[in-house]
mmCIF file of C-alpha atoms in Angstrom:
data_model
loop_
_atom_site.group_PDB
_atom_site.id
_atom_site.type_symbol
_atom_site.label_atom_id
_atom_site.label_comp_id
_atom_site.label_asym_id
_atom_site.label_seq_id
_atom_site.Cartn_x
_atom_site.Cartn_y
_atom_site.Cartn_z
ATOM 1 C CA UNK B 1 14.374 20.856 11.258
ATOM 2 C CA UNK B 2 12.338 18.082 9.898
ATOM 3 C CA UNK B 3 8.611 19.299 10.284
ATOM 4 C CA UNK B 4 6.059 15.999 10.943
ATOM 5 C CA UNK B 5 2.053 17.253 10.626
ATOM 6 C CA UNK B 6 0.797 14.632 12.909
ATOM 7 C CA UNK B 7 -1.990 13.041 15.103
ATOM 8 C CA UNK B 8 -1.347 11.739 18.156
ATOM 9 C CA UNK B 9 -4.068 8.675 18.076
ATOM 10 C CA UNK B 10 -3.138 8.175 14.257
ATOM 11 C CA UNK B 11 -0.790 4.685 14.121
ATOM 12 C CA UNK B 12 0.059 6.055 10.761
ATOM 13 C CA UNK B 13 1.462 9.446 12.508
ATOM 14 C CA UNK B 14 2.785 7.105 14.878
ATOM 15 C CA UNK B 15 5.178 4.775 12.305
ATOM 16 C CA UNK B 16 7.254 8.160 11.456
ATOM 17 C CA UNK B 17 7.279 9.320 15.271
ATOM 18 C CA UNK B 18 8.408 5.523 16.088
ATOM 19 C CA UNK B 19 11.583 5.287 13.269
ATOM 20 C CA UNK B 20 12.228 8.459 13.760
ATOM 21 C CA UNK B 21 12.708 7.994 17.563
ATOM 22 C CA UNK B 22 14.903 4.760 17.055
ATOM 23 C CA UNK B 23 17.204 6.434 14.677
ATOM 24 C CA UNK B 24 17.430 9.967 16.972
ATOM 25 C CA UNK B 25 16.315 12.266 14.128
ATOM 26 C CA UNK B 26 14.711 14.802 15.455
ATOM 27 C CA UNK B 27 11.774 16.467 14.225
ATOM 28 C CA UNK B 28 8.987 19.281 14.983
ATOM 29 C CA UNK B 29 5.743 17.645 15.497
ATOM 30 C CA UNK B 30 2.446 19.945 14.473
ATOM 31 C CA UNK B 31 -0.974 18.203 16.086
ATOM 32 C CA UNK B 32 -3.633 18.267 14.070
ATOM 33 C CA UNK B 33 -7.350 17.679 14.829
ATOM 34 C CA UNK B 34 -8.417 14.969 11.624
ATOM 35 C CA UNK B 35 -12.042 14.981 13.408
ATOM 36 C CA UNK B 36 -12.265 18.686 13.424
ATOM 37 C CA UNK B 37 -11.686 19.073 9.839
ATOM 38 C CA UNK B 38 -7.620 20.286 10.218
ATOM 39 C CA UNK B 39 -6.306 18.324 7.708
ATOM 40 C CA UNK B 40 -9.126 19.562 5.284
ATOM 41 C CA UNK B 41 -8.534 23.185 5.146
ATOM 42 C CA UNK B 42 -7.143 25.200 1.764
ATOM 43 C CA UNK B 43 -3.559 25.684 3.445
ATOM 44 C CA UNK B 44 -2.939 21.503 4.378
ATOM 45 C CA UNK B 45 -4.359 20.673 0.818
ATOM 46 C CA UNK B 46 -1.819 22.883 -0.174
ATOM 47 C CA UNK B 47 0.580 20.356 1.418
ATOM 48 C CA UNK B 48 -0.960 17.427 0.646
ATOM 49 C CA UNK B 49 -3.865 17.132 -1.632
ATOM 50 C CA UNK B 50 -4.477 13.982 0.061
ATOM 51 C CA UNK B 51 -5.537 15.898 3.206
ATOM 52 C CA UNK B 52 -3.918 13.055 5.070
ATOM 53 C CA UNK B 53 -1.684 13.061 7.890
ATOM 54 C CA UNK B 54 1.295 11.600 8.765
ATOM 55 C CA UNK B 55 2.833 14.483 5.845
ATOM 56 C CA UNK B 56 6.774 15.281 6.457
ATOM 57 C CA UNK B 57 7.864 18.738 5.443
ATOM 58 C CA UNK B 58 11.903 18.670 4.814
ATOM 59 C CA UNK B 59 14.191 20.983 5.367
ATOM 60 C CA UNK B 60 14.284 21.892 1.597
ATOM 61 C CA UNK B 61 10.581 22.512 1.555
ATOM 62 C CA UNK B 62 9.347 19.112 -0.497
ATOM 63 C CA UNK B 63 6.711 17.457 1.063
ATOM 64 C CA UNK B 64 6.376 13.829 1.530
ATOM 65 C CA UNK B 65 3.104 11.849 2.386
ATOM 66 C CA UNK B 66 2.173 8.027 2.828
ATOM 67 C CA UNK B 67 3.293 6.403 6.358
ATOM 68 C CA UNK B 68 4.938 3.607 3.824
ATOM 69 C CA UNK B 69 6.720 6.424 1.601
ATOM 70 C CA UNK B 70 7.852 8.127 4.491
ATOM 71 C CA UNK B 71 9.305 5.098 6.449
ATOM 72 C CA UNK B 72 11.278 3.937 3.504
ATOM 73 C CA UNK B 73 12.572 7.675 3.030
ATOM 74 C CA UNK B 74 14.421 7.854 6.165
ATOM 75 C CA UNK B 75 15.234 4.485 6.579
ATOM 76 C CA UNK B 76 17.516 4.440 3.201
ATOM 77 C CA UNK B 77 21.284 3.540 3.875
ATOM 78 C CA UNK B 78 20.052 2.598 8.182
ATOM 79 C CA UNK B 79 19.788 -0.923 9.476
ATOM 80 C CA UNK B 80 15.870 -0.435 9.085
ATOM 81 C CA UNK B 81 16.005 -1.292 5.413
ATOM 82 C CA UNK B 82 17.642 -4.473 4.451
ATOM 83 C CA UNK B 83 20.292 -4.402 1.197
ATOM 84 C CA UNK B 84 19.515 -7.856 -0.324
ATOM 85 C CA UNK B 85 17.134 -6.979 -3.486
ATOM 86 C CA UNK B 86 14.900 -9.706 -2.032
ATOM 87 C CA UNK B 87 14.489 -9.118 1.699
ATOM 88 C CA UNK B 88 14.323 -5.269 0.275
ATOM 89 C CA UNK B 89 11.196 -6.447 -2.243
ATOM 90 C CA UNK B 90 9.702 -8.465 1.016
ATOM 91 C CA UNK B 91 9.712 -5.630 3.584
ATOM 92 C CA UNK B 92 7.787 -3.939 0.800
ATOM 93 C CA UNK B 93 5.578 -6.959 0.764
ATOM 94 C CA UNK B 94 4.512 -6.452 4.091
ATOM 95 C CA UNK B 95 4.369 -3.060 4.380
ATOM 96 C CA UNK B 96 2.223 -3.187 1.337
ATOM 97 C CA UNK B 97 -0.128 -6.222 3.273
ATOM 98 C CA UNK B 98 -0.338 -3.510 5.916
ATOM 99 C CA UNK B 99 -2.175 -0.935 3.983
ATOM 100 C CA UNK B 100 -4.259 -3.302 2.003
ATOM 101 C CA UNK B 101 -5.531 -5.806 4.009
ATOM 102 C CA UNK B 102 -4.119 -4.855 8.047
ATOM 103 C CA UNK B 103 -4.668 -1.077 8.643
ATOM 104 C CA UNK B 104 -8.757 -0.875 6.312
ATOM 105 C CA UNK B 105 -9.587 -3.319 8.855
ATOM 106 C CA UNK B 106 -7.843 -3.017 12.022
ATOM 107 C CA UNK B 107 -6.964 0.943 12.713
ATOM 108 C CA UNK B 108 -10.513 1.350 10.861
ATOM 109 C CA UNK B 109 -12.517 -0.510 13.645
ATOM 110 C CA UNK B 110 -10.190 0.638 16.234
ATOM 111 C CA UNK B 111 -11.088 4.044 14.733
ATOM 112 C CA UNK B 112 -14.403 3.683 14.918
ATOM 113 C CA UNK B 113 -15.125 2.017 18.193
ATOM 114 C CA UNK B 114 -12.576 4.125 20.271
ATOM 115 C CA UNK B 115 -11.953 7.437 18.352
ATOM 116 C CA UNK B 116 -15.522 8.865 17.425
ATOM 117 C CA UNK B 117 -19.253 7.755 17.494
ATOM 118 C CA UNK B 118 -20.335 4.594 15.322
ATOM 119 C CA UNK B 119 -22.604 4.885 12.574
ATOM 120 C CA UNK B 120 -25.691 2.555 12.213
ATOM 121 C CA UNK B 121 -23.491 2.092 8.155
ATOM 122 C CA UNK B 122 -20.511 1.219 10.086
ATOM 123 C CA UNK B 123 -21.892 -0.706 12.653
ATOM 124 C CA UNK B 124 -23.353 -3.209 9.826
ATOM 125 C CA UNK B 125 -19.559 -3.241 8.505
ATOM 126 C CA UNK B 126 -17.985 -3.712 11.770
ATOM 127 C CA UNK B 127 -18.688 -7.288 11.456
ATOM 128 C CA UNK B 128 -16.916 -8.161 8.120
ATOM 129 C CA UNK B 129 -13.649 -5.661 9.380
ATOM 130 C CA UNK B 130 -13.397 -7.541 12.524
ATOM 131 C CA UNK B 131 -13.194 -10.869 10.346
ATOM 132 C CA UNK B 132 -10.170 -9.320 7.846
ATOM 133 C CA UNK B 133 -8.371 -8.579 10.610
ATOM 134 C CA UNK B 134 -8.322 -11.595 12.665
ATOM 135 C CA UNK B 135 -7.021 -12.585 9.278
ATOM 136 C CA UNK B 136 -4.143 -10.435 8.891
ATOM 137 C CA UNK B 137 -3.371 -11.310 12.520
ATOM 138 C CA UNK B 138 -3.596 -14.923 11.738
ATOM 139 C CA UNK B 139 -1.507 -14.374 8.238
ATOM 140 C CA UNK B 140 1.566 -12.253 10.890
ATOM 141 C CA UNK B 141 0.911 -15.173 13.385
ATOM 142 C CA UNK B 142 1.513 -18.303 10.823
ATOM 143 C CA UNK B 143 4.875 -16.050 9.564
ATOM 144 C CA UNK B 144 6.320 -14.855 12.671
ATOM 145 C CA UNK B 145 6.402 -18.204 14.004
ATOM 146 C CA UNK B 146 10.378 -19.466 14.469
ATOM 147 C CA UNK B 147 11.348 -15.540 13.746
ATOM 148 C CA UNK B 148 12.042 -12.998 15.226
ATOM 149 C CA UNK B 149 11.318 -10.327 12.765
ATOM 150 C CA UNK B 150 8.807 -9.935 9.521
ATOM 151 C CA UNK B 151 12.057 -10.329 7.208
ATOM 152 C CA UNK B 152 15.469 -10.954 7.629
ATOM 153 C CA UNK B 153 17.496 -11.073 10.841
ATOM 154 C CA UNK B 154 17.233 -7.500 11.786
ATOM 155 C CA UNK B 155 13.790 -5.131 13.066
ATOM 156 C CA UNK B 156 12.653 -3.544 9.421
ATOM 157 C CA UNK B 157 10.493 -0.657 8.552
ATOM 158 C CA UNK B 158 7.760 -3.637 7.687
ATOM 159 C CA UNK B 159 7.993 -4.240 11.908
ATOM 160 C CA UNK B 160 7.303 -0.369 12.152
ATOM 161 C CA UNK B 161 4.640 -0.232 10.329
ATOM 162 C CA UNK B 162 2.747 -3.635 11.285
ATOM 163 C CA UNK B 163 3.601 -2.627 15.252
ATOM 164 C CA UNK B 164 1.527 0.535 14.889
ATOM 165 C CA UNK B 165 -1.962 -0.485 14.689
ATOM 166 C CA UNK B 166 -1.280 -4.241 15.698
ATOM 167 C CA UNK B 167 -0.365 -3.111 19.299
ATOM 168 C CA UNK B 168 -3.866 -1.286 19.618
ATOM 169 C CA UNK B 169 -5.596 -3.707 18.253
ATOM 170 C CA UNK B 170 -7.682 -4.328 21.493
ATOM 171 C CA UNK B 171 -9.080 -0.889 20.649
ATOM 172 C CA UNK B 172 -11.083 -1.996 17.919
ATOM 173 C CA UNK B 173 -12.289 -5.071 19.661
ATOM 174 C CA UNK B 174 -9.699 -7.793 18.551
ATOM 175 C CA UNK B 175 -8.483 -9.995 21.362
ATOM 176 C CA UNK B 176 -4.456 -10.505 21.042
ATOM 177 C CA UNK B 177 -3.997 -13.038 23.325
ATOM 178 C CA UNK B 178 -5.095 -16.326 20.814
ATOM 179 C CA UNK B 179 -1.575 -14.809 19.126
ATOM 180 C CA UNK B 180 1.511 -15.751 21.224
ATOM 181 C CA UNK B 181 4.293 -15.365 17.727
ATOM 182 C CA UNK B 182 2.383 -12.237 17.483
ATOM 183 C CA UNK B 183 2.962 -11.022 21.438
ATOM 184 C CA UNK B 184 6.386 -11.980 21.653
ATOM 185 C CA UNK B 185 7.202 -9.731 18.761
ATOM 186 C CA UNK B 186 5.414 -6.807 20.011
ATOM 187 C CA UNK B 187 7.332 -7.202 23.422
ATOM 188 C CA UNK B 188 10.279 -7.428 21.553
ATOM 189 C CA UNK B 189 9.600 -4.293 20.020
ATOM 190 C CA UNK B 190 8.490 -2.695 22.745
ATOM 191 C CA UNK B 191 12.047 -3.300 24.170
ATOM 192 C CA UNK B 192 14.141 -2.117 21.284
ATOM 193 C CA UNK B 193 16.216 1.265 21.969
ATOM 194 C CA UNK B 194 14.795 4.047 21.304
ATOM 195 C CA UNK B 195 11.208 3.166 21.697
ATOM 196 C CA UNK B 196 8.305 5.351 22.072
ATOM 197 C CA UNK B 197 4.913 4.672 23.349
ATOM 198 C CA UNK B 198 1.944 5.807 20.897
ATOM 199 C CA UNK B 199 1.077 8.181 23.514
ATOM 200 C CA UNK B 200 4.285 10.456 23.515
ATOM 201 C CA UNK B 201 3.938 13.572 21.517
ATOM 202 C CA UNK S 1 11.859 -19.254 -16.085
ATOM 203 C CA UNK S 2 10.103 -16.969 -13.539
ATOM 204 C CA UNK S 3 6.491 -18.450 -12.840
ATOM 205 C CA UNK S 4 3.853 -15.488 -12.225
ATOM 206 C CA UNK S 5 0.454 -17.002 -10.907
ATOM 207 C CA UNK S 6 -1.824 -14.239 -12.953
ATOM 208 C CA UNK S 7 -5.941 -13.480 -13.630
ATOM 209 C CA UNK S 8 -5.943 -12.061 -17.133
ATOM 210 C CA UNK S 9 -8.994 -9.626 -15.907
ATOM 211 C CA UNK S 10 -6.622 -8.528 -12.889
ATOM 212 C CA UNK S 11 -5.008 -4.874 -12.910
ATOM 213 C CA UNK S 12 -2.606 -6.387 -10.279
ATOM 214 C CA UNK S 13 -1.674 -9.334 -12.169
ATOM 215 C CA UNK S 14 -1.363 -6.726 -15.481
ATOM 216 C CA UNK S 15 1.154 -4.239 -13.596
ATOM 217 C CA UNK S 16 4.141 -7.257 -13.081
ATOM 218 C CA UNK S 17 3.040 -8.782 -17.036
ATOM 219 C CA UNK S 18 2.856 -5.138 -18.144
ATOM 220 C CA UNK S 19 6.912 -4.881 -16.045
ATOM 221 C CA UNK S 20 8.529 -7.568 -17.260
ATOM 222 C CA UNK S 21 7.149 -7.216 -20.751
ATOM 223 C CA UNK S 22 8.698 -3.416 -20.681
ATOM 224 C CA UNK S 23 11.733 -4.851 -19.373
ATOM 225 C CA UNK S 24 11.859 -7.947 -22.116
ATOM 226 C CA UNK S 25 12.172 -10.380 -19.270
ATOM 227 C CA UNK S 26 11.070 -14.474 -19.907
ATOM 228 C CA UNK S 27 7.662 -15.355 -17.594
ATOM 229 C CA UNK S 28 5.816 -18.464 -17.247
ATOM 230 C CA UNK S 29 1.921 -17.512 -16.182
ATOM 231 C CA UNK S 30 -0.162 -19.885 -15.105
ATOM 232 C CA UNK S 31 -3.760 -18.746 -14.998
ATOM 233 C CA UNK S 32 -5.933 -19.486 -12.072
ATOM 234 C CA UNK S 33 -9.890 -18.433 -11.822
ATOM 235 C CA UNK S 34 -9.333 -16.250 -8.911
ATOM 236 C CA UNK S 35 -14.040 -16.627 -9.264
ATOM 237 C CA UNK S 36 -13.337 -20.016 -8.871
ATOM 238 C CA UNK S 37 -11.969 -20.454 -6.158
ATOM 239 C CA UNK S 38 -8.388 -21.216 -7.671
ATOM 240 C CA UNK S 39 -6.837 -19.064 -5.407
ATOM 241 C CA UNK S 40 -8.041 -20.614 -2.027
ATOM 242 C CA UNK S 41 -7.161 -24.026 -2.361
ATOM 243 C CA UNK S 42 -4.822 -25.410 -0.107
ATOM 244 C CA UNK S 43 -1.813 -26.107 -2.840
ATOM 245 C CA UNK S 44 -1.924 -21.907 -3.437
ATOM 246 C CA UNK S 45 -2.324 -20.763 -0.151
ATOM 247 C CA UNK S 46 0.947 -23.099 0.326
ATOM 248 C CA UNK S 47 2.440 -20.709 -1.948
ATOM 249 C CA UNK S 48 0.983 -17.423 -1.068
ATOM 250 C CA UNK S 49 -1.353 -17.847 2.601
ATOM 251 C CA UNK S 50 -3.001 -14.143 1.881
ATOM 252 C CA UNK S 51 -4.857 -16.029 -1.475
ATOM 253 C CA UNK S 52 -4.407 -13.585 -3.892
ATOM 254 C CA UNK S 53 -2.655 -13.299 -7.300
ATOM 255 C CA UNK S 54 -0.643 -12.168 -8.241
ATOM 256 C CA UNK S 55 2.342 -14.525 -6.926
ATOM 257 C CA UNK S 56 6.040 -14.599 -9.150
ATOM 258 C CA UNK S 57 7.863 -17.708 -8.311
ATOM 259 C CA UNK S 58 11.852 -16.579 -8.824
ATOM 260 C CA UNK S 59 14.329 -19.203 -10.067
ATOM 261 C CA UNK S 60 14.846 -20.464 -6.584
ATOM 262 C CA UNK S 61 11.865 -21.337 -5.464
ATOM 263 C CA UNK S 62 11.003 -18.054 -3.733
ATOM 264 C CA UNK S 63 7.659 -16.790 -3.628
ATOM 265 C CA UNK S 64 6.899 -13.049 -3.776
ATOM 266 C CA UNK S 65 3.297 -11.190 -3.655
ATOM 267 C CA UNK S 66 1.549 -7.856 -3.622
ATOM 268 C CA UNK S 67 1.618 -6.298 -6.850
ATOM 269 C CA UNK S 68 3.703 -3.368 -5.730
ATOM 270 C CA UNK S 69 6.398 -5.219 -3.865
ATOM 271 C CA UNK S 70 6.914 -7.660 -7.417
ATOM 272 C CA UNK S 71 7.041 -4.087 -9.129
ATOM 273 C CA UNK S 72 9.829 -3.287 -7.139
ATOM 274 C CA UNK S 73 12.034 -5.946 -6.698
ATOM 275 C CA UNK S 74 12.131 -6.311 -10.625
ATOM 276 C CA UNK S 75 12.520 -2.516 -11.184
ATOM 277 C CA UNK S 76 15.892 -2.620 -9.161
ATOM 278 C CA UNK S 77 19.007 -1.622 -11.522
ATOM 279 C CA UNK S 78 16.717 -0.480 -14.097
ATOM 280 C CA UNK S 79 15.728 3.168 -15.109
ATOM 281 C CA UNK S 80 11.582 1.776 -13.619
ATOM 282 C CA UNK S 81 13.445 2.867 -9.747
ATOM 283 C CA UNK S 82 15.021 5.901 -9.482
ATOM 284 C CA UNK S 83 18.125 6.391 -8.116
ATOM 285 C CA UNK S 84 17.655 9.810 -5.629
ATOM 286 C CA UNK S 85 16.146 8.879 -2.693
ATOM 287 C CA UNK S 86 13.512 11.210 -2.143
ATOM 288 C CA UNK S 87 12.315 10.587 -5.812
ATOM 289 C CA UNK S 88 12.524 7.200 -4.832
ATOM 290 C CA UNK S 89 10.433 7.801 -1.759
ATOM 291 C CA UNK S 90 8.004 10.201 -4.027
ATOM 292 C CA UNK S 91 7.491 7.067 -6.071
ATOM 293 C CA UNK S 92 6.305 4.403 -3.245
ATOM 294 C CA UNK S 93 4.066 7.298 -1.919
ATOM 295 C CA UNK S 94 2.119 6.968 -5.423
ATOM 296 C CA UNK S 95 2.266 3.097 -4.998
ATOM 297 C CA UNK S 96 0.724 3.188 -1.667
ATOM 298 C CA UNK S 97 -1.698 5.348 -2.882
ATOM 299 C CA UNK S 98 -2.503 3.388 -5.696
ATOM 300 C CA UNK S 99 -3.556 0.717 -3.027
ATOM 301 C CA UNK S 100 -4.778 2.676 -0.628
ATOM 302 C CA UNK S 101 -6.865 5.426 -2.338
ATOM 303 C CA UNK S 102 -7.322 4.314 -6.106
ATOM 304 C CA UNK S 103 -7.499 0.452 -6.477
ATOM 305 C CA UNK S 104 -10.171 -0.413 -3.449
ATOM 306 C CA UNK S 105 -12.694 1.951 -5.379
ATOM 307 C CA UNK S 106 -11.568 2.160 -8.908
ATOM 308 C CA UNK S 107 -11.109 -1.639 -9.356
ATOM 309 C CA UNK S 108 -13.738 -2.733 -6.867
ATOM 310 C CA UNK S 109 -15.975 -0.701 -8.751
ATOM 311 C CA UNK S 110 -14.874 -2.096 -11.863
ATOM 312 C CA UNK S 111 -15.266 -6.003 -10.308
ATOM 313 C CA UNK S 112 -18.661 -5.200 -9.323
ATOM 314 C CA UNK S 113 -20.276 -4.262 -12.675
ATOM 315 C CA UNK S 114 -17.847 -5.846 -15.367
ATOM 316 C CA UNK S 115 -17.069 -9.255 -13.346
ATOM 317 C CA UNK S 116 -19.557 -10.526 -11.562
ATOM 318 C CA UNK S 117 -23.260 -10.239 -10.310
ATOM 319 C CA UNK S 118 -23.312 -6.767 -7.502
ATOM 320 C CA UNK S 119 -25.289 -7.719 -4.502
ATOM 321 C CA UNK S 120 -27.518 -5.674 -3.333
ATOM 322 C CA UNK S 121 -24.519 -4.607 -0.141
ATOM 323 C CA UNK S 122 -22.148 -3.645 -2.581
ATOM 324 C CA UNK S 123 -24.658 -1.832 -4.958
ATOM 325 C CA UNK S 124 -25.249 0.422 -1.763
ATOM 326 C CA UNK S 125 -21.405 1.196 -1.525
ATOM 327 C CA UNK S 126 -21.065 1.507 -5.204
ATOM 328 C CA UNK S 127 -21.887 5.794 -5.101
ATOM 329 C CA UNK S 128 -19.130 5.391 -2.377
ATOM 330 C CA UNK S 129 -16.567 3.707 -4.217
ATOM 331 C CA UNK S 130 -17.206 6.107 -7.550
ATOM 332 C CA UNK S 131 -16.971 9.295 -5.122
ATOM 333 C CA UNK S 132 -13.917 8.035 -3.723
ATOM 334 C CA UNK S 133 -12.685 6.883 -7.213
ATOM 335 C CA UNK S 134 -13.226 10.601 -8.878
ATOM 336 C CA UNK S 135 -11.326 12.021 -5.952
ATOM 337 C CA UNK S 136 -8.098 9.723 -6.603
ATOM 338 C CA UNK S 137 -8.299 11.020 -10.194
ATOM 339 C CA UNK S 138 -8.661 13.939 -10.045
ATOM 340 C CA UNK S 139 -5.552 13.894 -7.269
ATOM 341 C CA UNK S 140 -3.712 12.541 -10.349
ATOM 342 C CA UNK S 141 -5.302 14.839 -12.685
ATOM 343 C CA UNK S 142 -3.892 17.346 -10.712
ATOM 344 C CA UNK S 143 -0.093 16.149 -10.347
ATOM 345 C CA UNK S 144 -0.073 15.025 -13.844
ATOM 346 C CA UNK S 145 -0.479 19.149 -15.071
ATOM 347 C CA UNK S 146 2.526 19.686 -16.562
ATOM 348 C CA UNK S 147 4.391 16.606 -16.013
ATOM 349 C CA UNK S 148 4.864 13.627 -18.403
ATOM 350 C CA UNK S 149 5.615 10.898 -15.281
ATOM 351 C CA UNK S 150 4.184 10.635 -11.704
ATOM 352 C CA UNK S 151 7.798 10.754 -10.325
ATOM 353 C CA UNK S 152 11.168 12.469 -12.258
ATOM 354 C CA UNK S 153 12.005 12.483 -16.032
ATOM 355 C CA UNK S 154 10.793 9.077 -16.920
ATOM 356 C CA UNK S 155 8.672 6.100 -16.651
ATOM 357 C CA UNK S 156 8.960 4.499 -12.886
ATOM 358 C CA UNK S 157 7.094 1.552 -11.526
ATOM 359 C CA UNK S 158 4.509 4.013 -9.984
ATOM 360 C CA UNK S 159 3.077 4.784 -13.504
ATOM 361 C CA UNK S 160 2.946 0.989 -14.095
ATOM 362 C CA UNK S 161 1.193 0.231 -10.628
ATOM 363 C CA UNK S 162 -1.478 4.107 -11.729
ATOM 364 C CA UNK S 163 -1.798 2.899 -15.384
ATOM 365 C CA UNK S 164 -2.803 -0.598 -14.662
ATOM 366 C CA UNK S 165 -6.790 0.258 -13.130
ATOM 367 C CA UNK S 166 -6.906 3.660 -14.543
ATOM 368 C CA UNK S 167 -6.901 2.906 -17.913
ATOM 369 C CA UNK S 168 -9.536 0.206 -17.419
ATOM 370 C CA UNK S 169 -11.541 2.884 -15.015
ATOM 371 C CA UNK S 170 -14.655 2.543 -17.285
ATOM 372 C CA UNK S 171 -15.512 -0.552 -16.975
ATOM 373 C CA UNK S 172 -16.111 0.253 -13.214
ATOM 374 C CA UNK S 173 -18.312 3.298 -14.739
ATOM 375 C CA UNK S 174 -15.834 6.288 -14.270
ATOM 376 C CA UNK S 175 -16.213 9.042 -17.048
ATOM 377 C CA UNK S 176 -12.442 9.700 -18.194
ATOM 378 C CA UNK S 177 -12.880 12.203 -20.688
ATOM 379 C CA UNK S 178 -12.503 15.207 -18.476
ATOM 380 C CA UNK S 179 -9.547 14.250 -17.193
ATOM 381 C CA UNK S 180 -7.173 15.292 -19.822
ATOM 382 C CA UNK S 181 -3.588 15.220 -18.529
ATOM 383 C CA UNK S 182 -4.643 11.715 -17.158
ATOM 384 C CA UNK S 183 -5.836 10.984 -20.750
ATOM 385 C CA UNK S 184 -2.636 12.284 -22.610
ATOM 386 C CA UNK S 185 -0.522 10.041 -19.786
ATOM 387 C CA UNK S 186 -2.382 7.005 -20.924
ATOM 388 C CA UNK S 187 -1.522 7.916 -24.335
ATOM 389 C CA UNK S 188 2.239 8.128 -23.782
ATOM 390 C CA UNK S 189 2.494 5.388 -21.429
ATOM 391 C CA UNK S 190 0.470 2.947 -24.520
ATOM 392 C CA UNK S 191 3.010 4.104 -26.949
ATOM 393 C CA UNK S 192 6.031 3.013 -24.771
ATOM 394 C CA UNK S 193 8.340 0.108 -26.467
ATOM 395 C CA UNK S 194 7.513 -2.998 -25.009
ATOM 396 C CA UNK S 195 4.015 -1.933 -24.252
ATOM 397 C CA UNK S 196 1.278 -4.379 -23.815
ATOM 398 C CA UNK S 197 -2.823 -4.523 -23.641
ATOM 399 C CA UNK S 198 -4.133 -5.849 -20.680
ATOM 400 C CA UNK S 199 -6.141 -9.147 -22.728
ATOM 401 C CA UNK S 200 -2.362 -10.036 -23.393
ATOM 402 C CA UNK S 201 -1.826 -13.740 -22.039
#
């Protein structure tokens, strides 16, 4: 079985846990404490040098690492990833927005205000985080307004991985509500089968 | 003719010239002082409302952004996109962590001190940003040990997106010499047909 080294707070760990839930593959889950140092010891880095979680361990033994990576992985020849070359290149696009300019500034603040004590260093950045991501919300807002979904007609890996932190968001401070495109789209997700809270191991 | 919206100086911009170059296909690029301004008027951010270059214009009229996205819609049907899906997969996880771990240090670093005047906030995240830029190459020093590509038996679009800042990583005051598989991988990927410098317009 599929083997998914995990934290349960992480919205990264969260994005696998969440398409692999909607597509009913199921998987071993091993919880690891990131603030205690878990995903620092010899034997992890010998899984992933990155020391990151989410890291999926298939049944062959290879290793895979990156939320993005791993999303695309399983979502190959599903509904999740779209066959036109273009909408295929624009999930991408998103997903890509997500790590760059989303997930450094939301999850990071959300991270910092609700997962561990703030430093006097990150209080001074708090600021200019909380301004990027009212950004990238604004940037989803503008796009998701007359669709239903980041690209195409169907819910894509890009709607996984935006969901994961945006649905928190009030964790690191950011008020939702100004958003309505934005709300709509998380209830809709929230009502999609197979759906999993953030909370479910 | 494709239109890429480009920064000469950019790595981002150089990964899609550095692409379509490799794959001998026609571009347009219009040059915009991203210093400037250029890229936060409102005629750009009609075309791309995250600011940024850089942007490809297809024959149609569509607009497509983030460097790694571009990278991959091009690299469909060629031999830059493997066609096994976990190598596939194994390739985006380099991509994202070319964005996530390697380009916010490695070319913020390099803006800093070869493209502009450091403030006295970034000059106190600049030990930071070279920590955290010696960490993502040694990761790659480390993958790179017996291997000529990042992913598989040849070139793929994730040593395009890795080859783009690294190669460049001393002008944002990294010390390349001791990493030597890195060094012999810029080496191989410089002497690639089709091949251009970065100062290539």
């Amino acid at each position: 079985m599929i083997k998914l080294y995990d934290h349960l707070a992480s919205g990264n760990g969260y994005k696998v846990r969440l398409l692999l839930s909607r597509l009913a593959i199921p998987f071993e889950r091993i919880e690891l404490d990131i603030n205690a140092g878990e995903t620092r010891t010899a034997e992890f880095l010998a899984r992933n040098p990155s020391g990151r979680i989410p890291l999926v361990e298939l049944d062959d033994g290879a290793y895979l690492a990156e939320s993005g990576a791993i999303l695309f992985y399983f979502a190959q020849n599903t509904a999740f990833l779209p066959d036109d070359p273009l909408a295929r290149a624009e999930m991408l696009q998103w997903m890509f927005f997500e790590q760059y300019e989303h997930e450094p500034n939301i999850a990071v603040a959300r991270h910092w205000l609700a997962h561990g004590a703030i430093s006097t260093e990150q209080q001074q950045q708090l600021a200019d985080k909380q301004a990027r991501g009212v950004a990238a919300l604004t940037r989803m807002e503008g796009h998701l307004g007359g669709r239903q979904w980041f690209v195409g007609g169907h819910c894509s890996i890009a709607d996984i991985a935006l969901y994961a932190y945006t649905h928190v968001a009030a964790e690191g401070g950011f008020e939702l509500a100004p958003f309505r495109h934005v709300n709509a789209w998380l209830e809709r997700m929230a009502g999609e089968p197979g759906h999993i809270p953030i909370t479910q191991a």
